[in-house]
Short mmCIF file of C-alpha atoms and ligand atoms in Angstrom, two decimals:
data_model
loop_
_atom_site.label_atom_id
_atom_site.label_comp_id
_atom_site.label_asym_id
_atom_site.label_seq_id
_atom_site.Cartn_x
_atom_site.Cartn_y
_atom_site.Cartn_z
CA MET W 1 160.55 145.18 42.13
CA ASP W 2 163.50 145.47 44.26
CA ARG W 3 166.51 145.08 41.95
CA GLU W 4 168.94 145.13 44.78
CA ALA W 5 167.30 142.06 46.42
CA ALA W 6 167.44 140.38 43.04
CA ARG W 7 170.99 140.94 42.74
CA ARG W 8 171.67 139.56 46.19
CA VAL W 9 170.16 136.34 45.27
CA LEU W 10 172.36 136.01 42.24
CA GLU W 11 175.35 136.76 44.52
CA ALA W 12 174.25 134.47 47.23
CA ASN W 13 173.93 131.63 44.54
CA ASP W 14 177.24 132.46 42.82
CA ARG W 15 179.97 129.70 43.24
CA GLY W 16 182.62 131.65 41.45
CA SER W 17 182.35 130.42 37.88
CA PHE W 18 178.79 129.15 37.94
CA THR W 19 175.49 129.94 39.63
CA VAL W 20 173.40 127.27 41.55
CA PRO W 21 169.70 127.50 40.96
CA ALA W 22 169.22 127.51 44.75
CA ASP W 23 171.28 126.76 47.77
CA GLY W 24 170.63 123.41 49.29
CA LEU W 25 167.95 121.75 47.05
CA TYR W 26 170.03 122.43 43.85
CA PRO W 27 173.76 122.53 44.77
CA TYR W 28 175.24 122.06 41.32
CA GLN W 29 175.19 123.80 37.74
CA TRP W 30 171.96 123.16 35.65
CA LEU W 31 172.08 123.85 31.98
CA TRP W 32 169.10 125.98 31.28
CA ASP W 33 169.19 127.65 34.78
CA SER W 34 172.70 128.88 34.08
CA ALA W 35 171.84 130.22 30.61
CA PHE W 36 168.85 132.25 32.43
CA ALA W 37 171.17 133.22 35.04
CA ALA W 38 173.44 134.67 32.65
CA LEU W 39 170.84 137.01 31.47
CA GLY W 40 170.61 138.35 35.14
CA TRP W 41 174.33 138.57 35.37
CA ALA W 42 174.34 140.76 32.20
CA CYS W 43 172.40 143.46 33.87
CA VAL W 44 175.20 143.77 36.81
CA ASP W 45 178.41 142.31 35.52
CA GLU W 46 178.95 141.56 31.77
CA VAL W 47 182.14 139.60 32.51
CA ARG W 48 180.44 137.30 34.95
CA ALA W 49 177.62 136.74 32.44
CA TRP W 50 179.94 135.38 29.84
CA GLN W 51 181.77 133.36 32.47
CA GLU W 52 178.44 131.54 33.34
CA LEU W 53 178.07 130.25 29.72
CA ARG W 54 181.91 129.33 29.45
CA SER W 55 181.67 127.23 32.54
CA LEU W 56 178.91 125.28 30.70
CA VAL W 57 180.80 124.51 27.69
CA ALA W 58 183.78 123.66 29.77
CA ALA W 59 181.80 120.62 30.62
CA GLN W 60 180.88 119.69 27.03
CA TRP W 61 181.19 115.96 26.08
CA PRO W 62 183.56 114.91 23.19
CA SER W 63 180.20 113.98 21.30
CA GLY W 64 179.12 117.71 21.64
CA MET W 65 176.43 117.00 24.31
CA LEU W 66 176.02 119.73 26.93
CA PRO W 67 175.08 117.81 30.23
CA HIS W 68 171.85 118.90 32.22
CA ILE W 69 173.91 119.12 35.46
CA VAL W 70 177.66 119.77 35.98
CA PHE W 71 178.85 118.24 39.32
CA HIS W 72 181.71 120.83 39.74
CA ARG W 73 182.46 119.75 43.34
CA PRO W 74 181.06 116.90 45.48
CA GLU W 75 178.08 117.79 47.49
CA PRO W 76 177.29 114.63 49.71
CA GLY W 77 173.71 113.84 50.05
CA TYR W 78 172.41 114.98 46.58
CA PHE W 79 170.46 112.23 44.90
CA PRO W 80 171.00 111.04 42.11
CA GLY W 81 174.62 112.35 42.37
CA PRO W 82 177.79 111.48 40.43
CA LYS W 83 178.11 107.94 41.55
CA VAL W 84 174.41 107.00 40.32
CA TRP W 85 175.31 108.53 36.89
CA GLY W 86 178.60 106.91 36.70
CA VAL W 87 180.07 109.34 34.24
CA ALA W 88 183.94 108.97 34.11
CA ARG W 89 184.53 112.64 33.02
CA SER W 90 186.15 115.65 34.61
CA PRO W 91 184.23 117.67 35.65
CA ALA W 92 181.58 114.97 36.47
CA SER W 93 178.22 115.47 35.07
CA THR W 94 174.85 113.75 34.21
CA GLY W 95 174.63 111.96 30.92
CA ILE W 96 171.58 113.72 29.65
CA THR W 97 170.80 117.19 28.53
CA GLN W 98 168.13 120.03 29.02
CA PRO W 99 166.41 122.61 26.95
CA PRO W 100 168.84 124.16 24.53
CA VAL W 101 168.54 127.83 25.25
CA VAL W 102 172.26 128.65 25.58
CA ALA W 103 172.51 130.06 21.94
CA THR W 104 169.54 132.11 22.33
CA VAL W 105 170.95 133.65 25.58
CA ALA W 106 174.49 134.08 23.84
CA ARG W 107 172.90 136.07 20.96
CA ARG W 108 171.06 138.16 23.51
CA LEU W 109 174.17 138.88 25.47
CA TRP W 110 176.03 139.61 22.34
CA GLU W 111 173.41 142.03 20.81
CA ARG W 112 172.97 143.98 23.98
CA ALA W 113 176.71 143.98 24.96
CA ARG W 114 178.13 147.29 26.14
CA ASP W 115 181.76 145.88 26.01
CA ARG W 116 181.73 144.87 22.37
CA ARG W 117 185.16 143.50 22.40
CA LEU W 118 184.66 141.32 25.21
CA ALA W 119 181.31 140.09 23.52
CA ASP W 120 183.07 139.61 20.22
CA ARG W 121 185.69 137.59 21.76
CA GLU W 122 183.42 135.47 24.06
CA ALA W 123 180.77 134.92 21.35
CA SER W 124 183.48 133.78 18.89
CA GLU W 125 184.76 131.25 21.49
CA LEU W 126 181.42 129.89 22.31
CA LEU W 127 180.43 129.42 18.82
CA PRO W 128 182.01 126.35 17.89
CA HIS W 129 180.91 124.61 21.01
CA LEU W 130 177.37 125.57 20.35
CA VAL W 131 177.55 124.27 16.89
CA ALA W 132 178.81 120.97 17.96
CA TYR W 133 176.02 120.87 20.55
CA HIS W 134 173.21 121.60 18.13
CA ARG W 135 174.73 119.02 15.59
CA TRP W 136 174.90 116.38 18.26
CA LEU W 137 171.14 116.93 19.06
CA ARG W 138 170.18 116.55 15.39
CA ARG W 139 172.43 113.70 14.74
CA VAL W 140 171.88 111.53 17.93
CA ARG W 141 168.39 112.57 18.87
CA ASP W 142 166.77 112.65 15.36
CA PRO W 143 168.82 109.96 13.53
CA ASP W 144 166.00 109.43 10.91
CA ASP W 145 165.98 113.20 10.04
CA THR W 146 162.30 113.61 11.02
CA GLY W 147 162.90 117.25 12.02
CA LEU W 148 161.87 116.37 15.67
CA VAL W 149 164.57 115.57 18.38
CA ALA W 150 163.73 113.04 21.10
CA ILE W 151 164.14 113.46 24.80
CA LEU W 152 165.00 110.36 26.58
CA HIS W 153 164.13 111.36 30.12
CA PRO W 154 161.61 113.67 31.51
CA TRP W 155 164.32 115.69 33.24
CA GLU W 156 165.57 116.48 29.62
CA SER W 157 162.42 118.42 29.15
CA GLY W 158 163.18 120.80 32.04
CA MET W 159 159.46 120.28 32.97
CA ASP W 160 160.38 117.26 34.93
CA ASN W 161 156.88 116.32 36.19
CA SER W 162 154.77 117.38 33.43
CA PRO W 163 151.46 115.36 33.21
CA ALA W 164 152.38 115.13 29.53
CA TRP W 165 154.95 112.63 30.31
CA ASP W 166 152.77 110.37 32.73
CA GLU W 167 151.84 107.76 30.26
CA ALA W 168 155.15 107.30 28.53
CA LEU W 169 156.85 107.13 32.19
CA SER W 170 154.38 104.81 33.15
CA ARG W 171 155.91 102.05 30.71
CA VAL W 172 159.27 102.50 32.15
CA PRO W 173 159.89 99.55 34.52
CA ASP W 174 160.94 100.81 38.09
CA GLU W 175 162.47 97.59 39.42
CA ARG W 176 166.08 98.58 38.54
CA ALA W 177 165.79 101.58 40.84
CA ALA W 178 166.17 99.18 43.78
CA ASP W 179 169.93 98.86 42.80
CA VAL W 180 170.50 102.32 44.04
CA MET W 181 167.27 103.38 45.92
CA GLY W 182 166.55 100.13 48.02
CA PRO W 183 163.33 98.41 48.11
CA ALA W 184 160.05 100.43 47.40
CA GLY W 185 158.91 102.42 50.56
CA GLN W 186 162.57 103.30 51.39
CA GLU W 187 162.65 106.41 49.23
CA GLY W 188 162.89 108.67 52.19
CA ARG W 189 166.38 107.34 52.73
CA VAL W 190 167.73 108.96 49.61
CA ARG W 191 165.39 111.53 48.06
CA ARG W 192 166.76 114.77 49.13
CA ASP W 193 164.03 117.07 47.48
CA VAL W 194 161.44 115.93 49.85
CA LEU W 195 163.66 117.10 52.81
CA HIS W 196 163.64 120.69 51.38
CA VAL W 197 160.04 120.84 49.99
CA GLU W 198 156.59 119.77 50.97
CA PRO W 199 156.02 116.27 49.40
CA ASP W 200 152.64 117.45 47.85
CA GLN W 201 154.74 119.77 45.62
CA ARG W 202 157.11 117.12 44.46
CA PRO W 203 156.82 113.98 42.24
CA SER W 204 155.69 110.81 44.00
CA ASP W 205 157.87 108.04 45.03
CA LEU W 206 156.87 105.67 42.18
CA GLU W 207 157.65 108.41 39.56
CA TYR W 208 161.05 109.05 41.17
CA ARG W 209 161.90 105.29 41.09
CA ARG W 210 161.08 105.25 37.38
CA TYR W 211 163.35 108.36 36.77
CA VAL W 212 166.24 106.58 38.50
CA ALA W 213 165.58 103.32 36.57
CA LEU W 214 165.51 105.22 33.35
CA VAL W 215 169.08 106.76 34.29
CA LEU W 216 170.41 103.37 34.98
CA THR W 217 169.08 101.94 31.53
CA LEU W 218 170.58 105.14 29.64
CA ARG W 219 173.85 104.61 31.66
CA ASP W 220 173.98 101.10 30.43
CA HIS W 221 173.81 102.20 26.81
CA GLY W 222 176.60 104.99 27.26
CA TYR W 223 174.07 108.01 27.35
CA ASP W 224 175.03 110.07 24.35
CA SER W 225 174.72 107.73 21.36
CA VAL W 226 172.13 106.87 18.65
CA ARG W 227 172.31 103.44 20.50
CA ALA W 228 170.88 104.83 23.70
CA THR W 229 168.04 106.83 21.82
CA ALA W 230 167.04 103.61 20.17
CA ALA W 231 166.98 101.63 23.58
CA SER W 232 165.45 104.25 25.66
CA PRO W 233 161.97 103.04 26.94
CA PHE W 234 160.97 106.81 27.13
CA ARG W 235 161.16 108.59 23.89
CA VAL W 236 159.19 111.74 23.39
CA ALA W 237 159.23 114.64 21.01
CA ASP W 238 158.75 117.39 23.59
CA VAL W 239 157.03 120.41 21.83
CA GLY W 240 158.93 122.69 24.41
CA PHE W 241 162.34 121.22 23.54
CA ASN W 242 161.88 121.22 20.05
CA ALA W 243 160.59 124.83 19.66
CA LEU W 244 163.51 126.12 21.91
CA LEU W 245 165.92 124.23 19.70
CA TYR W 246 164.38 125.82 16.60
CA ARG W 247 164.72 129.33 18.17
CA ALA W 248 168.32 128.64 19.26
CA ASP W 249 169.22 127.15 15.93
CA LEU W 250 168.14 130.67 14.26
CA ASP W 251 169.94 132.44 17.03
CA LEU W 252 173.06 130.45 16.42
CA LEU W 253 173.13 130.95 12.64
CA GLY W 254 172.20 134.78 13.33
CA LEU W 255 175.26 135.11 15.64
CA ALA W 256 177.49 133.20 13.33
CA GLN W 257 176.58 135.65 10.52
CA ALA W 258 177.00 138.71 12.68
CA LEU W 259 180.29 137.47 13.65
CA GLY W 260 181.37 136.74 10.02
CA ARG W 261 181.99 133.16 10.81
CA GLN W 262 181.62 130.21 8.52
CA GLU W 263 181.49 127.39 11.04
CA GLY W 264 181.64 124.00 9.46
CA ASP W 265 178.11 123.01 7.93
CA LEU W 266 176.15 126.02 8.60
CA GLU W 267 174.57 125.86 5.16
CA ALA W 268 173.20 122.29 5.97
CA MET W 269 171.94 123.59 9.25
CA TRP W 270 169.76 126.18 7.32
CA GLU W 271 168.12 123.33 5.59
CA GLN W 272 167.66 121.37 8.83
CA VAL W 273 165.99 124.39 10.50
CA GLU W 274 163.45 124.81 7.93
CA ALA W 275 162.68 120.98 8.29
CA SER W 276 162.25 121.16 11.90
CA ARG W 277 159.95 124.32 11.57
CA ARG W 278 157.57 121.99 9.26
CA ALA W 279 157.91 119.10 11.65
CA ILE W 280 156.93 121.31 14.69
CA GLU W 281 153.91 122.51 12.77
CA GLY W 282 152.79 118.97 12.48
CA LEU W 283 152.29 119.04 16.34
CA TRP W 284 149.73 121.74 16.15
CA SER W 285 146.32 120.80 17.54
CA GLU W 286 143.36 123.00 16.40
CA GLN W 287 141.17 121.58 19.07
CA ALA W 288 143.55 122.35 21.94
CA GLY W 289 144.45 125.64 20.46
CA LEU W 290 148.11 125.26 21.01
CA TYR W 291 150.89 122.64 19.98
CA LEU W 292 151.12 119.16 21.74
CA SER W 293 153.97 116.70 22.22
CA ARG W 294 154.28 113.36 20.66
CA ASP W 295 155.17 109.96 22.16
CA LEU W 296 157.61 108.63 19.67
CA ARG W 297 157.40 104.95 20.97
CA THR W 298 153.79 104.73 20.23
CA GLY W 299 153.58 107.57 17.55
CA ARG W 300 150.65 109.04 19.21
CA THR W 301 150.02 112.70 20.14
CA ILE W 302 149.83 113.39 23.85
CA PRO W 303 146.54 115.14 24.25
CA LEU W 304 147.49 117.23 27.20
CA ALA W 305 147.61 121.01 26.94
CA THR W 306 150.63 122.46 29.09
CA SER W 307 152.63 125.71 28.83
CA ALA W 308 155.40 123.87 26.64
CA GLY W 309 152.64 124.07 23.91
CA LEU W 310 153.01 127.90 23.94
CA LEU W 311 156.76 128.01 23.33
CA PRO W 312 156.62 127.85 19.57
CA LEU W 313 155.34 131.47 19.99
CA PHE W 314 158.68 132.37 21.41
CA ALA W 315 160.25 130.57 18.45
CA GLY W 316 158.25 132.58 15.90
CA ILE W 317 156.93 129.35 14.60
CA PRO W 318 153.10 129.69 14.25
CA SER W 319 151.38 131.62 11.38
CA PRO W 320 149.51 134.64 12.46
CA GLN W 321 146.14 132.79 12.44
CA ARG W 322 147.56 130.08 14.77
CA ALA W 323 149.24 132.57 16.89
CA ALA W 324 145.66 134.33 17.43
CA ARG W 325 144.19 130.96 18.33
CA MET W 326 147.06 130.39 20.85
CA VAL W 327 146.44 133.92 22.42
CA ALA W 328 142.62 133.04 22.77
CA THR W 329 143.65 129.65 24.57
CA LEU W 330 145.91 131.69 26.94
CA GLU W 331 143.25 134.24 27.52
CA GLY W 332 141.03 131.46 28.51
CA TRP W 333 143.54 130.25 30.97
CA GLY W 334 143.84 133.80 32.25
CA GLU W 335 140.02 133.95 33.21
CA ARG W 336 140.43 130.78 35.30
CA VAL W 337 143.65 131.78 37.24
CA ARG W 338 144.74 135.04 38.87
CA TYR W 339 148.38 134.64 37.72
CA LEU W 340 149.42 133.76 34.18
CA VAL W 341 150.99 131.34 32.96
CA PRO W 342 149.92 128.15 34.64
CA SER W 343 151.94 125.19 33.46
CA ALA W 344 149.04 122.99 32.77
CA ASP W 345 145.66 123.87 31.37
CA PRO W 346 143.63 125.13 34.40
CA ALA W 347 140.37 123.71 32.86
CA GLY W 348 141.78 120.30 32.46
CA PRO W 349 141.60 117.32 34.83
CA ILE W 350 145.30 117.31 35.06
CA PHE W 351 145.54 120.60 36.62
CA GLU W 352 147.17 120.69 40.19
CA PRO W 353 148.00 124.42 41.09
CA ARG W 354 150.58 123.41 43.77
CA ARG W 355 152.30 120.47 42.33
CA TYR W 356 155.65 120.66 40.39
CA TRP W 357 154.99 121.39 36.80
CA ARG W 358 151.34 120.36 36.91
CA GLY W 359 149.84 123.78 37.29
CA PRO W 360 152.10 126.31 39.05
CA VAL W 361 153.71 129.26 37.23
CA TRP W 362 157.32 129.44 36.50
CA ILE W 363 159.08 132.86 35.84
CA HIS W 364 161.35 131.61 33.17
CA VAL W 365 158.48 130.16 31.09
CA ASN W 366 156.52 133.47 31.49
CA TRP W 367 159.62 135.33 30.25
CA MET W 368 159.67 133.29 27.06
CA VAL W 369 155.91 133.39 26.48
CA ALA W 370 155.83 137.20 27.05
CA ALA W 371 158.73 137.74 24.50
CA GLY W 372 156.66 135.41 22.01
CA LEU W 373 153.41 137.38 22.49
CA GLN W 374 155.34 140.61 22.05
CA SER W 375 156.93 139.39 18.87
CA TYR W 376 153.53 138.69 17.23
CA GLY W 377 152.16 142.17 18.48
CA TYR W 378 150.15 140.87 21.34
CA ASP W 379 151.47 143.66 23.62
CA GLN W 380 148.61 143.74 26.19
CA LEU W 381 148.80 140.23 26.98
CA ALA W 382 152.50 140.26 26.98
CA GLU W 383 152.25 143.03 29.56
CA ARG W 384 149.87 140.95 31.58
CA VAL W 385 152.21 138.13 31.69
CA ARG W 386 155.07 140.31 32.73
CA ARG W 387 153.01 142.17 35.44
CA ASP W 388 151.71 139.03 36.81
CA SER W 389 155.25 137.78 37.22
CA LEU W 390 156.56 140.76 39.02
CA ALA W 391 153.45 140.75 41.11
CA LEU W 392 154.12 137.21 42.13
CA ILE W 393 157.73 138.15 43.19
CA GLU W 394 156.56 141.17 45.00
CA ARG W 395 154.00 139.25 46.91
CA SER W 396 155.96 135.98 47.62
CA GLY W 397 159.74 136.49 46.64
CA PHE W 398 162.11 134.88 44.28
CA ARG W 399 160.51 131.46 44.57
CA GLU W 400 161.11 128.38 42.42
CA TYR W 401 157.36 128.41 41.37
CA TYR W 402 153.86 129.82 42.43
CA ASP W 403 150.40 128.84 42.92
CA PRO W 404 148.50 130.61 39.95
CA LEU W 405 145.31 130.72 42.06
CA THR W 406 146.52 132.17 45.18
CA GLY W 407 150.04 133.51 44.27
CA GLU W 408 151.61 131.72 47.17
CA GLY W 409 155.31 130.94 46.60
CA LEU W 410 156.47 127.19 46.37
CA GLY W 411 159.51 125.06 46.13
CA ALA W 412 162.88 126.52 46.83
CA ARG W 413 163.52 130.17 48.02
CA ALA W 414 166.00 132.68 46.64
CA PHE W 415 165.75 130.96 43.22
CA THR W 416 168.27 132.19 40.62
CA TRP W 417 166.00 132.31 37.44
CA SER W 418 163.48 134.16 39.10
CA ALA W 419 165.87 136.81 40.21
CA ALA W 420 167.86 136.85 37.02
CA LEU W 421 164.57 137.35 34.76
CA ALA W 422 163.30 139.91 37.21
CA LEU W 423 166.43 141.99 36.53
CA ASP W 424 166.18 141.51 32.80
CA TRP W 425 162.63 142.48 32.71
CA THR W 426 163.20 145.64 34.75
CA ALA W 427 166.34 146.67 33.24
CA ALA W 428 164.86 149.34 31.14
CA SER W 429 162.07 150.54 33.29
CA ASP W 430 161.90 150.96 37.06
CA VAL W 431 158.87 148.79 37.90
C1 GLC Z 501 163.99 121.00 38.38
C2 GLC Z 501 163.28 121.69 37.19
C3 GLC Z 501 164.04 121.86 36.07
C4 GLC Z 501 165.46 122.73 36.60
C5 GLC Z 501 166.14 122.24 38.00
C6 GLC Z 501 167.04 123.12 38.56
O1 GLC Z 501 164.50 119.75 37.99
O2 GLC Z 501 162.27 120.80 36.74
O3 GLC Z 501 163.59 122.65 35.14
O4 GLC Z 501 166.24 122.94 35.74
O5 GLC Z 501 165.00 121.80 38.82
O6 GLC Z 501 166.34 124.22 38.86
#
């Protein structure tokens, strides 16, 4: 792996205080992309790594929410941009969030810090912001204390076009999208993604209209409130999001302890964390051999096996028996694809190896799955996931995602998290 090339990707996507996921297609700051970017920056410039997280919390809402995109500077042509979101804040942002991995990243930066004084100072400054964020997630997205937080938009899952959201999304009326997208059939006018990437690798026009209609509904309800949660026509307990929140809760509490900080209600948070572990255990499917999401509007389990269902491994949730079952599931997937980890079960009818979140491999998911496997002692399988990831990068460059059958690179090029995690992965050894 060419570490210099990876570093050049980060530098090319650096906008001073934040890193864009990819030039052109993604011209702003995305929440979980930025967190992973910080892991890459930590390998080359620690000050810059902390800066990345600082710029995220600088956009925090008074409620505690961390928005999924921060529109630092206007980028004409991006859709849906600041005008559609209609958030009267500075910096402008969207009104929804994304998988909460920031606390996990902050803890890793702190633990591996070479400059200890810098790390203590930066982590102490981040801590209250992260506590407020996690408390917001529990209060507003789980008002009934079920232990599972809801996502209100597929974009909040970070796995935007996952087949797991199809049914819940199909109940979202798309008519309102006309207000900002014009009549059906005219999507080409506003969709920027399909100008950059082949349409067969992106969501369909109808899905896109529903995404936008959902934004407008959430906007009507002010986005970050219990009211918006209740009113959302899309309400899902995403197993990936919940597992990452559980892991991030533990990391936040661990960081607070290490720093000797007593941030407000940390005691209550420990109890919540245990309740959330039990609730996530309730998403286990023996038949599928992994965890599944739940549609909170209907109360039904969503019976589709995707890579999100493996993320509880990264959170240390499954018992050793369940972890062994998940390993068997993943090994089964590994017999059907050349490169692990496909984003959807390659034996299932939903598998599309080239389309966004319906089959392709994503490097950041691999990084988390490999770490989870390793923590359960499955070193060989963890090593396969790591080797496959680096082989994809060798073969096709730092792409947004990859075809698990052929290794072809797909989506945007010079992609930040692929470069950042390759740096993290090869930091100790020269692969
Ligand atoms: C897409 C992905 C999401 C990512 C964003 C920027 O929306 O689905 O996970 O954060 O692009 O890279």
